[in-house]
Amino acid sequence: MPTIRVLYIDDEENNLNAFKAGFRRQYEIYTAISASEGLKILQNVALHVIIADQKMPQTTGVEFFKSIAKTHPDPVRILLTGYTDIEALADAINHGDIYRYITKPWNDLELHNSIKNAYDAYKAKIDLREKITELEKTNDELNRFIYSISHELRAPLVSAMGVINVVKMEGLYDSCGEYWSLIETCANKLDYYIQKTLQYYKNNKIASENTPVNFEKLIPELINLYSYTDKDTHFHVDIKQDREFYGDAFRIEVILGNLISNAIKYQKEDEKDKKVNIIIEVKNHAAEIIISDNGMGILNEHLEKIFTQFFKIKTNHGTGLGLFIVKEALNKINGKIAVSSDLSEGTAFKITIPDGK
């Protein structure tokens, strides 16, 4: 067991000698006959536990502990009191100025156990601080990693996708069989994974901030952003917003963007009339949104799993991240989502987002 360093402050020398005699073999003992002497020791020795008598001239034990709370927060503080001062004790305990108090004359076993418990509290405090430091370091490393993904990794990927577009413009796309198509598919999938990783990271990092949300402006922007992959899908949009709605614009875009993207992505390849319906009604306390499609649908046995990270139905579509991110984002803004699906008719998601006003 490591040596526990204990400082005892008391204006009665007999008490100091008695304490030293009783505990010198168990702890590394320091004694001081006044608060000012105790402070000098505290400034030069890394102490674990400080014991102070309450009734001392000039400075009481509680006053001393309060005076060192900010400058020396780590040592755990025990108060010895020979008289009842309930108000001072209650105030000291409530403000965290003392860990425990013991009445005088002390019982050796009680004081010994108190010192051991106080040291355990000291160690827990230090261990927690070290863990926080480690987490902060890990968080900084994660920030740098995400920056690398969003910039250094995506830059060459965008360049590769640019080359593919040049190949298309020059009419060489089909000149090598399916090779260019395979490269484009892999590049798009990698880009999609990068984008979803960034969405998930930002959703967990960014604090929620409510600002005005104009659905009549937002929905067309999201449709234009995601419909480039399939120009054959027709959108029917019905938005009723006659009042101001406040919400987390970033997360609302993430939620609606992923759902619109999925509605396009999971269309039936042989469907001649691909449709996506978006209905939004802004009410007094919430926005109710329904996004439905006539796509391939979802099996009933999969409906409870689709919001699970990396869950994929047996198709070549998706990554298993989109709906997981949607659920995570809704949790951040206290939103709700429900889904119904039929293999012959398609899928409908109903979202409720509370007004953040």
PDB file of N, CA and C in Angstrom, residues 55 74-75 80 101 106 108 119 126 133 141 149 155 162 179 186 205 211 255 263 289 316 334 347:
ATOM      1  N   LYS A  55     -12.123  24.365  16.307  1.00  0.00           N
ATOM      2  CA  LYS A  55     -12.014  25.502  17.228  1.00  0.00           C
ATOM      3  C   LYS A  55     -10.546  25.892  17.413  1.00  0.00           C
ATOM      4  N   ASP A  74      -7.207  18.983  -4.191  1.00  0.00           N
ATOM      5  CA  ASP A  74      -7.076  17.522  -4.180  1.00  0.00           C
ATOM      6  C   ASP A  74      -7.069  16.877  -2.800  1.00  0.00           C
ATOM      7  N   PRO A  75      -6.299  17.368  -1.822  1.00  0.00           N
ATOM      8  CA  PRO A  75      -6.295  16.699  -0.516  1.00  0.00           C
ATOM      9  C   PRO A  75      -7.701  16.621   0.076  1.00  0.00           C
ATOM     10  N   LEU A  80     -12.135  17.916  12.762  1.00  0.00           N
ATOM     11  CA  LEU A  80     -12.274  17.475  14.150  1.00  0.00           C
ATOM     12  C   LEU A  80     -12.995  18.567  14.934  1.00  0.00           C
ATOM     13  N   TYR A 101     -16.579  14.648   9.272  1.00  0.00           N
ATOM     14  CA  TYR A 101     -16.196  15.261  10.544  1.00  0.00           C
ATOM     15  C   TYR A 101     -16.233  14.213  11.651  1.00  0.00           C
ATOM     16  N   TRP A 106     -11.133  11.809  19.723  1.00  0.00           N
ATOM     17  CA  TRP A 106     -11.404  10.854  18.657  1.00  0.00           C
ATOM     18  C   TRP A 106     -11.178   9.416  19.126  1.00  0.00           C
ATOM     19  N   ASP A 108      -9.505   6.032  17.936  1.00  0.00           N
ATOM     20  CA  ASP A 108      -8.418   5.717  17.010  1.00  0.00           C
ATOM     21  C   ASP A 108      -8.890   4.908  15.803  1.00  0.00           C
ATOM     22  N   TYR A 119      -8.415   8.658   1.803  1.00  0.00           N
ATOM     23  CA  TYR A 119      -7.380   8.394   0.790  1.00  0.00           C
ATOM     24  C   TYR A 119      -7.994   7.717  -0.443  1.00  0.00           C
ATOM     25  N   ILE A 126      -8.236  11.550  -8.334  1.00  0.00           N
ATOM     26  CA  ILE A 126      -7.074  11.632  -9.221  1.00  0.00           C
ATOM     27  C   ILE A 126      -7.246  10.707 -10.423  1.00  0.00           C
ATOM     28  N   THR A 133      -8.403  13.258 -18.736  1.00  0.00           N
ATOM     29  CA  THR A 133      -7.284  13.704 -19.575  1.00  0.00           C
ATOM     30  C   THR A 133      -7.080  12.741 -20.745  1.00  0.00           C
ATOM     31  N   GLU A 141      -7.465  13.290 -30.833  1.00  0.00           N
ATOM     32  CA  GLU A 141      -6.980  12.402 -31.897  1.00  0.00           C
ATOM     33  C   GLU A 141      -8.118  12.053 -32.862  1.00  0.00           C
ATOM     34  N   ILE A 149     -10.256  12.318 -42.655  1.00  0.00           N
ATOM     35  CA  ILE A 149     -11.251  11.672 -43.516  1.00  0.00           C
ATOM     36  C   ILE A 149     -11.920  12.691 -44.427  1.00  0.00           C
ATOM     37  N   ALA A 155     -10.251  14.177 -50.751  1.00  0.00           N
ATOM     38  CA  ALA A 155      -9.699  14.949 -51.883  1.00  0.00           C
ATOM     39  C   ALA A 155      -9.271  14.052 -53.035  1.00  0.00           C
ATOM     40  N   GLY A 162     -13.682  12.681 -60.595  1.00  0.00           N
ATOM     41  CA  GLY A 162     -13.575  13.646 -61.686  1.00  0.00           C
ATOM     42  C   GLY A 162     -13.020  13.011 -62.943  1.00  0.00           C
ATOM     43  N   TYR A 179     -15.111  -2.187 -66.474  1.00  0.00           N
ATOM     44  CA  TYR A 179     -14.104  -1.728 -65.524  1.00  0.00           C
ATOM     45  C   TYR A 179     -14.392  -0.324 -64.989  1.00  0.00           C
ATOM     46  N   CYS A 186     -17.464   1.639 -56.862  1.00  0.00           N
ATOM     47  CA  CYS A 186     -16.641   1.582 -55.645  1.00  0.00           C
ATOM     48  C   CYS A 186     -16.355   2.990 -55.107  1.00  0.00           C
ATOM     49  N   LYS A 205     -21.269  15.246 -31.928  1.00  0.00           N
ATOM     50  CA  LYS A 205     -20.408  16.302 -31.411  1.00  0.00           C
ATOM     51  C   LYS A 205     -21.108  17.646 -31.279  1.00  0.00           C
ATOM     52  N   THR A 211     -33.086  27.006 -34.552  1.00  0.00           N
ATOM     53  CA  THR A 211     -33.220  28.178 -35.410  1.00  0.00           C
ATOM     54  C   THR A 211     -34.473  28.001 -36.271  1.00  0.00           C
ATOM     55  N   ILE A 255     -31.811  14.034 -41.022  1.00  0.00           N
ATOM     56  CA  ILE A 255     -32.936  13.100 -40.946  1.00  0.00           C
ATOM     57  C   ILE A 255     -33.671  13.029 -42.285  1.00  0.00           C
ATOM     58  N   ALA A 263     -35.541   6.642 -49.977  1.00  0.00           N
ATOM     59  CA  ALA A 263     -36.751   6.486 -50.778  1.00  0.00           C
ATOM     60  C   ALA A 263     -36.414   6.376 -52.262  1.00  0.00           C
ATOM     61  N   ILE A 289     -44.223  14.735 -40.208  1.00  0.00           N
ATOM     62  CA  ILE A 289     -43.677  14.512 -41.546  1.00  0.00           C
ATOM     63  C   ILE A 289     -43.896  13.054 -41.939  1.00  0.00           C
ATOM     64  N   ASN A 316     -28.079  -5.143 -52.623  1.00  0.00           N
ATOM     65  CA  ASN A 316     -26.813  -4.436 -52.817  1.00  0.00           C
ATOM     66  C   ASN A 316     -26.934  -2.964 -52.476  1.00  0.00           C
ATOM     67  N   ASN A 334     -35.240  14.849 -29.399  1.00  0.00           N
ATOM     68  CA  ASN A 334     -36.471  14.337 -28.786  1.00  0.00           C
ATOM     69  C   ASN A 334     -37.563  14.068 -29.807  1.00  0.00           C
ATOM     70  N   THR A 347     -42.862   1.717 -48.657  1.00  0.00           N
ATOM     71  CA  THR A 347     -42.559   2.012 -47.254  1.00  0.00           C
ATOM     72  C   THR A 347     -42.937   3.450 -46.916  1.00  0.00           C
TER      73      THR A 347
END
